[in-house]
Coordinates of N, CA, C and O in Angstrom, one line a residue:
E1 N 0.7 -1.4 0.1 CA 0.3 -0.1 0.0 C 1.0 1.3 0.0 O 2.0 1.7 0.8
G2 N 0.5 2.2 -0.6 CA 1.4 3.3 -1.0 C 0.7 4.3 0.2 O -0.4 4.1 1.0
I3 N 1.2 5.3 0.3 CA 0.8 6.8 1.1 C -0.3 7.3 0.8 O -0.1 7.6 -0.7
C4 N -1.3 7.7 1.1 CA -2.6 8.3 0.7 C -3.1 9.2 1.9 O -3.8 8.5 2.8
S5 N -3.2 10.6 1.5 CA -3.8 11.2 2.9 C -5.3 11.3 2.7 O -5.9 12.1 3.8
L6 N -6.0 10.8 1.4 CA -7.3 10.7 1.4 C -8.2 10.0 2.5 O -9.2 10.0 2.7
A7 N -7.6 8.7 2.7 CA -8.0 7.5 3.1 C -8.0 7.7 4.8 O -6.7 7.1 5.0
T8 N -9.0 8.2 5.6 CA -8.5 8.1 7.0 C -9.4 7.6 7.9 O -9.4 7.2 8.7
G9 N -10.3 6.6 6.9 CA -11.3 5.3 7.6 C -11.3 4.4 6.6 O -11.5 4.5 5.5
A10 N -12.3 3.6 7.3 CA -12.6 2.1 6.6 C -13.6 2.5 5.2 O -13.6 2.0 4.4
N11 N -14.3 3.7 5.4 CA -15.5 4.0 4.6 C -14.8 5.2 3.5 O -15.4 5.5 2.5
Q12 N -13.4 5.4 3.7 CA -12.8 6.4 3.0 C -12.0 5.5 1.7 O -10.9 4.9 2.0
W13 N -12.5 5.6 0.4 CA -11.7 5.0 -0.4 C -11.1 5.9 -1.7 O -11.0 5.3 -2.8
G14 N -10.7 7.1 -1.0 CA -10.1 8.1 -2.0 C -8.6 7.7 -2.9 O -8.1 8.1 -3.3
C15 N -8.4 6.7 -2.1 CA -6.5 6.2 -2.3 C -7.1 4.8 -3.6 O -6.1 4.4 -4.4
G16 N -8.5 4.7 -3.7 CA -8.5 3.9 -5.2 C -9.0 2.7 -4.4 O -8.9 2.1 -3.1
W17 N -9.0 1.3 -4.9 CA -9.0 -0.1 -4.3 C -8.8 -0.9 -5.6 O -8.1 -0.9 -6.7
Q18 N -8.4 -2.5 -4.8 CA -8.0 -3.5 -5.5 C -9.0 -4.4 -5.7 O -9.7 -4.6 -4.5
V19 N -9.0 -5.0 -6.7 CA -9.8 -6.3 -6.7 C -8.8 -7.8 -6.5 O -7.7 -7.8 -7.3
C20 N -8.9 -8.4 -5.6 CA -8.0 -9.4 -5.5 C -8.8 -10.9 -5.3 O -10.0 -11.0 -5.2
V21 N -8.2 -12.1 -5.2 CA -8.4 -13.5 -4.9 C -8.5 -14.0 -3.5 O -7.3 -13.6 -3.3
D22 N -9.4 -13.7 -2.9 CA -9.2 -13.7 -1.4 C -8.9 -15.2 -0.9 O -9.8 -16.1 -0.6
T23 N -7.8 -15.8 -1.3 CA -7.4 -17.3 -1.2 C -7.8 -17.7 0.4 O -8.2 -19.0 0.7
N24 N -7.6 -17.1 1.5 CA -7.9 -17.5 2.8 C -8.7 -17.2 3.3 O -9.1 -17.3 4.6
G25 N -9.8 -16.1 2.7 CA -11.1 -15.9 3.0 C -11.2 -14.6 4.1 O -12.0 -14.7 4.9
D26 N -10.3 -13.9 4.6 CA -9.9 -13.0 5.7 C -10.6 -11.7 5.2 O -10.5 -10.7 5.9
N27 N -11.2 -11.7 3.9 CA -11.5 -10.2 3.3 C -11.1 -9.2 3.4 O -11.1 -8.3 3.4
N28 N -9.3 -9.5 3.1 CA -8.4 -8.8 2.5 C -7.5 -9.2 1.5 O -7.5 -10.3 1.3
C29 N -7.1 -8.3 0.8 CA -6.5 -8.3 -0.1 C -5.0 -8.6 0.4 O -4.1 -7.7 0.6
G30 N -4.4 -9.7 0.9 CA -2.7 -9.8 1.4 C -2.0 -10.0 0.2 O -2.1 -10.2 -0.8
S31 N -0.4 -9.7 0.6 CA 0.4 -9.7 -0.3 C 0.3 -11.0 -0.8 O 1.1 -11.0 -2.2
A32 N 0.4 -11.9 -0.6 CA 0.1 -13.7 -1.2 C -0.7 -13.8 -1.7 O -1.0 -14.9 -2.7
E33 N -1.9 -13.3 -1.9 CA -3.0 -13.4 -3.0 C -3.0 -12.7 -4.1 O -2.5 -11.2 -4.2
P34 N -3.4 -13.2 -5.2 CA -3.6 -12.8 -6.4 C -4.0 -11.5 -6.8 O -5.4 -11.2 -6.5
T35 N -3.7 -10.3 -7.1 CA -4.3 -9.1 -7.1 C -4.7 -9.0 -8.8 O -4.2 -9.0 -10.0
L36 N -6.1 -8.9 -9.3 CA -6.6 -8.8 -10.5 C -6.6 -7.6 -11.1 O -6.1 -7.5 -12.4
R37 N -6.8 -6.6 -10.3 CA -7.0 -5.2 -10.9 C -6.6 -4.2 -9.9 O -7.2 -4.4 -8.6
E38 N -6.1 -2.7 -10.2 CA -6.1 -2.0 -9.5 C -6.9 -1.0 -9.8 O -6.7 -0.5 -11.0
F39 N -7.3 0.0 -9.1 CA -8.2 1.1 -9.5 C -7.8 2.4 -8.8 O -8.5 2.8 -7.7
P40 N -7.1 3.5 -9.4 CA -6.6 4.7 -8.6 C -7.8 5.4 -8.9 O -8.6 5.5 -9.9
I41 N -7.8 6.6 -7.8 CA -8.6 7.6 -8.3 C -8.1 8.7 -8.9 O -7.0 8.9 -8.6
A42 N -8.8 9.6 -9.5 CA -8.2 10.8 -10.1 C -7.9 11.7 -8.9 O -8.6 12.0 -8.0
S43 N -7.2 12.6 -9.3 CA -6.3 13.6 -8.2 C -7.5 14.5 -7.8 O -8.5 15.1 -8.6
K44 N -7.7 14.7 -6.5 CA -8.2 16.0 -5.9 C -9.9 15.3 -6.0 O -10.7 15.9 -6.1
T45 N -10.1 14.2 -6.1 CA -11.1 13.3 -6.0 C -11.2 12.7 -4.7 O -10.3 12.0 -4.4
E46 N -12.7 12.8 -3.7 CA -12.6 12.0 -2.8 C -13.5 10.9 -2.8 O -14.7 11.2 -3.6
V47 N -13.6 9.7 -2.6 CA -14.8 8.6 -2.7 C -14.8 8.0 -1.3 O -14.2 7.8 -0.6
Q48 N -16.4 7.9 -1.2 CA -16.6 7.7 0.4 C -17.8 6.5 0.2 O -18.9 6.5 -0.5
R49 N -17.3 5.5 1.1 CA -18.5 4.2 0.9 C -19.6 4.7 2.1 O -19.3 5.5 3.1
S50 N -20.7 4.3 1.6 CA -22.0 4.5 2.5 C -21.9 3.8 4.0 O -22.4 4.1 5.0
A51 N -21.0 2.9 3.8 CA -21.2 1.9 5.5 C -19.6 2.1 5.5 O -18.6 1.7 4.7
A52 N -19.4 2.0 6.6 CA -17.6 1.9 7.3 C -17.3 0.5 7.2 O -17.0 -0.1 8.2
S53 N -16.7 0.1 5.9 CA -16.2 -1.3 5.7 C -15.0 -1.3 4.6 O -15.2 -0.4 3.7
A54 N -14.2 -1.8 5.0 CA -12.9 -1.7 3.9 C -13.1 -2.5 2.7 O -12.3 -2.7 2.1
S55 N -14.0 -3.4 2.8 CA -14.1 -4.5 1.6 C -15.4 -4.7 1.3 O -16.5 -4.5 1.9
I56 N -15.7 -5.4 0.1 CA -17.1 -5.6 -0.5 C -16.8 -7.3 -0.9 O -16.1 -7.6 -1.9
V57 N -17.6 -7.9 -0.5 CA -17.5 -9.2 -1.1 C -18.6 -9.8 -2.1 O -19.6 -9.7 -1.9
F58 N -17.7 -10.5 -3.2 CA -18.7 -11.1 -4.1 C -18.6 -12.7 -4.1 O -17.5 -13.1 -4.3
D59 N -20.1 -13.2 -4.4 CA -19.8 -14.4 -4.6 C -19.6 -14.8 -5.8 O -19.3 -14.0 -6.6
R60 N -19.7 -16.4 -6.0 CA -19.1 -17.0 -7.2 C -19.9 -16.4 -8.6 O -19.3 -16.8 -9.8
W61 N -21.3 -15.9 -8.0 CA -21.8 -15.4 -9.0 C -22.0 -14.3 -9.6 O -22.9 -13.6 -10.4
G62 N -20.9 -13.6 -8.9 CA -20.8 -12.4 -9.0 C -21.9 -10.9 -8.2 O -21.9 -9.9 -8.6
M63 N -22.5 -11.5 -7.2 CA -23.5 -10.7 -6.5 C -22.8 -10.4 -5.2 O -21.8 -11.3 -4.7
P64 N -22.9 -8.9 -4.8 CA -22.3 -8.8 -3.8 C -22.9 -9.3 -2.5 O -24.3 -9.7 -2.9
N65 N -22.4 -9.5 -1.2 CA -23.0 -10.2 -0.2 C -23.7 -9.2 0.7 O -24.8 -9.2 1.4
A66 N -23.8 -8.0 0.2 CA -24.9 -6.9 0.7 C -24.9 -5.5 -0.1 O -24.0 -5.6 -1.1
S67 N -25.9 -4.9 0.0 CA -26.3 -3.6 -0.6 C -25.1 -2.8 -0.3 O -24.3 -2.8 0.8
F68 N -24.7 -1.9 -1.2 CA -23.8 -0.7 -0.6 C -23.4 0.4 -1.8 O -24.4 0.4 -2.4
G69 N -22.9 1.4 -1.4 CA -23.2 2.7 -1.9 C -21.6 3.7 -1.5 O -21.1 3.3 -0.9
F70 N -21.8 4.2 -3.0 CA -20.5 5.2 -3.0 C -20.7 6.7 -3.3 O -21.9 6.8 -3.9
S71 N -19.9 7.7 -2.6 CA -20.3 9.0 -3.1 C -18.9 9.3 -3.8 O -18.0 9.5 -3.1
A72 N -18.8 10.5 -4.8 CA -17.9 10.7 -5.1 C -18.2 12.3 -5.2 O -19.0 12.7 -5.7
F73 N -16.7 13.1 -4.9 CA -17.1 14.4 -4.4 C -15.3 15.5 -4.7 O -14.6 14.3 -4.5
A74 N -15.6 16.4 -5.1 CA -14.1 17.2 -5.1 C -13.8 17.1 -3.8 O -14.2 17.6 -2.9
E75 N -12.2 16.7 -3.7 CA -11.6 17.1 -2.7 C -11.8 18.2 -1.7 O -11.7 19.3 -2.3
G76 N -12.4 18.0 -0.5 CA -12.4 19.8 0.2 C -13.8 20.0 0.1 O -13.9 21.0 1.0
T77 N -14.6 19.3 -0.5 CA -16.2 20.0 -0.5 C -17.0 19.1 0.7 O -17.9 19.9 1.0
G78 N -16.7 17.8 0.8 CA -17.4 17.0 1.9 C -18.8 16.4 1.1 O -19.0 17.0 -0.1
S79 N -19.0 15.1 1.6 CA -20.0 14.3 1.0 C -21.5 15.2 0.8 O -22.4 14.6 0.2
S80 N -21.7 16.3 1.9 CA -22.9 16.7 1.9 C -23.2 18.0 0.6 O -24.5 18.3 0.4
D81 N -22.2 18.2 0.0 CA -22.1 19.2 -1.2 C -23.3 19.1 -2.5 O -23.4 17.8 -2.4
A82 N -23.8 19.9 -2.8 CA -24.9 19.5 -3.6 C -24.1 18.9 -4.9 O -25.2 18.3 -5.7
S83 N -23.3 19.3 -5.6 CA -22.5 18.5 -6.9 C -22.3 17.1 -6.2 O -21.9 16.4 -7.1
N84 N -22.2 16.7 -5.2 CA -22.3 15.4 -5.0 C -23.1 14.4 -5.4 O -24.0 14.7 -5.9
R85 N -22.7 13.1 -6.2 CA -23.2 12.1 -6.7 C -22.8 10.7 -5.9 O -21.6 10.8 -5.6
G86 N -23.7 10.1 -6.0 CA -23.9 8.7 -5.4 C -24.0 7.6 -6.3 O -24.9 7.6 -7.7
L87 N -23.6 6.6 -6.2 CA -23.5 5.4 -6.9 C -24.2 4.1 -6.0 O -23.6 3.6 -5.0
C88 N -25.6 3.4 -6.0 CA -26.0 2.4 -5.0 C -25.8 1.1 -5.9 O -26.3 1.0 -6.9
M89 N -25.5 0.0 -5.3 CA -25.7 -1.3 -5.8 C -26.5 -2.1 -4.5 O -26.3 -2.3 -3.7
S90 N -27.8 -2.9 -5.1 CA -28.4 -3.3 -4.3 C -27.9 -4.9 -4.2 O -26.9 -5.1 -5.0
S91 N -28.6 -5.3 -2.9 CA -28.1 -7.3 -2.9 C -27.8 -8.0 -4.5 O -27.4 -9.0 -4.5
G92 N -29.3 -7.5 -4.8 CA -29.3 -7.8 -6.2 C -28.6 -7.6 -7.3 O -28.6 -8.4 -8.5
G93 N -27.7 -6.7 -7.2 CA -27.2 -6.2 -8.3 C -27.4 -4.8 -9.1 O -26.8 -4.7 -10.3
R94 N -28.8 -4.7 -8.7 CA -29.0 -3.3 -9.5 C -28.2 -2.0 -9.1 O -28.4 -1.9 -8.0
L95 N -28.0 -0.9 -10.1 CA -27.3 0.3 -10.1 C -28.5 1.3 -9.8 O -29.1 1.2 -10.8
R96 N -28.1 2.3 -9.3 CA -28.9 3.3 -9.4 C -27.8 4.6 -9.0 O -27.1 4.6 -8.4
V97 N -27.8 5.7 -9.6 CA -27.1 6.9 -9.3 C -28.3 8.2 -8.1 O -29.3 7.7 -8.6
T98 N -27.7 8.4 -7.4 CA -28.6 9.0 -6.3 C -27.6 10.5 -6.0 O -26.8 11.0 -6.4
D99 N -28.0 11.3 -5.4 CA -27.7 12.8 -4.8 C -26.6 12.7 -4.0 O -26.0 13.5 -3.3
S100 N -26.6 11.7 -2.9 CA -25.9 11.2 -1.8 C -25.6 9.7 -2.1 O -26.0 8.8 -3.1
A101 N -24.5 9.2 -1.0 CA -24.3 8.0 -0.8 C -25.1 7.4 -0.1 O -24.8 6.0 -0.1
S102 N -26.5 7.9 0.3 CA -27.4 7.2 1.1 C -28.1 6.3 0.4 O -28.9 7.0 -0.8
C103 N -28.0 4.9 0.6 CA -28.7 4.1 -0.2 C -30.3 3.2 0.5 O -30.5 2.4 0.1
T104 N -30.7 4.1 1.3 CA -32.0 3.5 2.0 C -33.1 4.1 0.6 O -32.9 4.7 0.1

């Protein structure tokens, strides 16, 4: 992992994320586990997850283990800014765009 000042907690995904094969089932991308892809975030952009969790788990059919949401906003504006947009995914895989990361 590199140094990133944007990720201050488990729900802060401003440093980007990795997709890996979790061979030991601990819900983390360990150094011995294959990384399939890395997704960096554009500079001066913050990404915040609706739940304070550092991982999202998908089953063998590509379905998430729970619904989740993200919001993306310009660095320093905060997640409640009017320009904020969210992306929510239901546990059935349906996506929708919202005005925030709230997926209720």
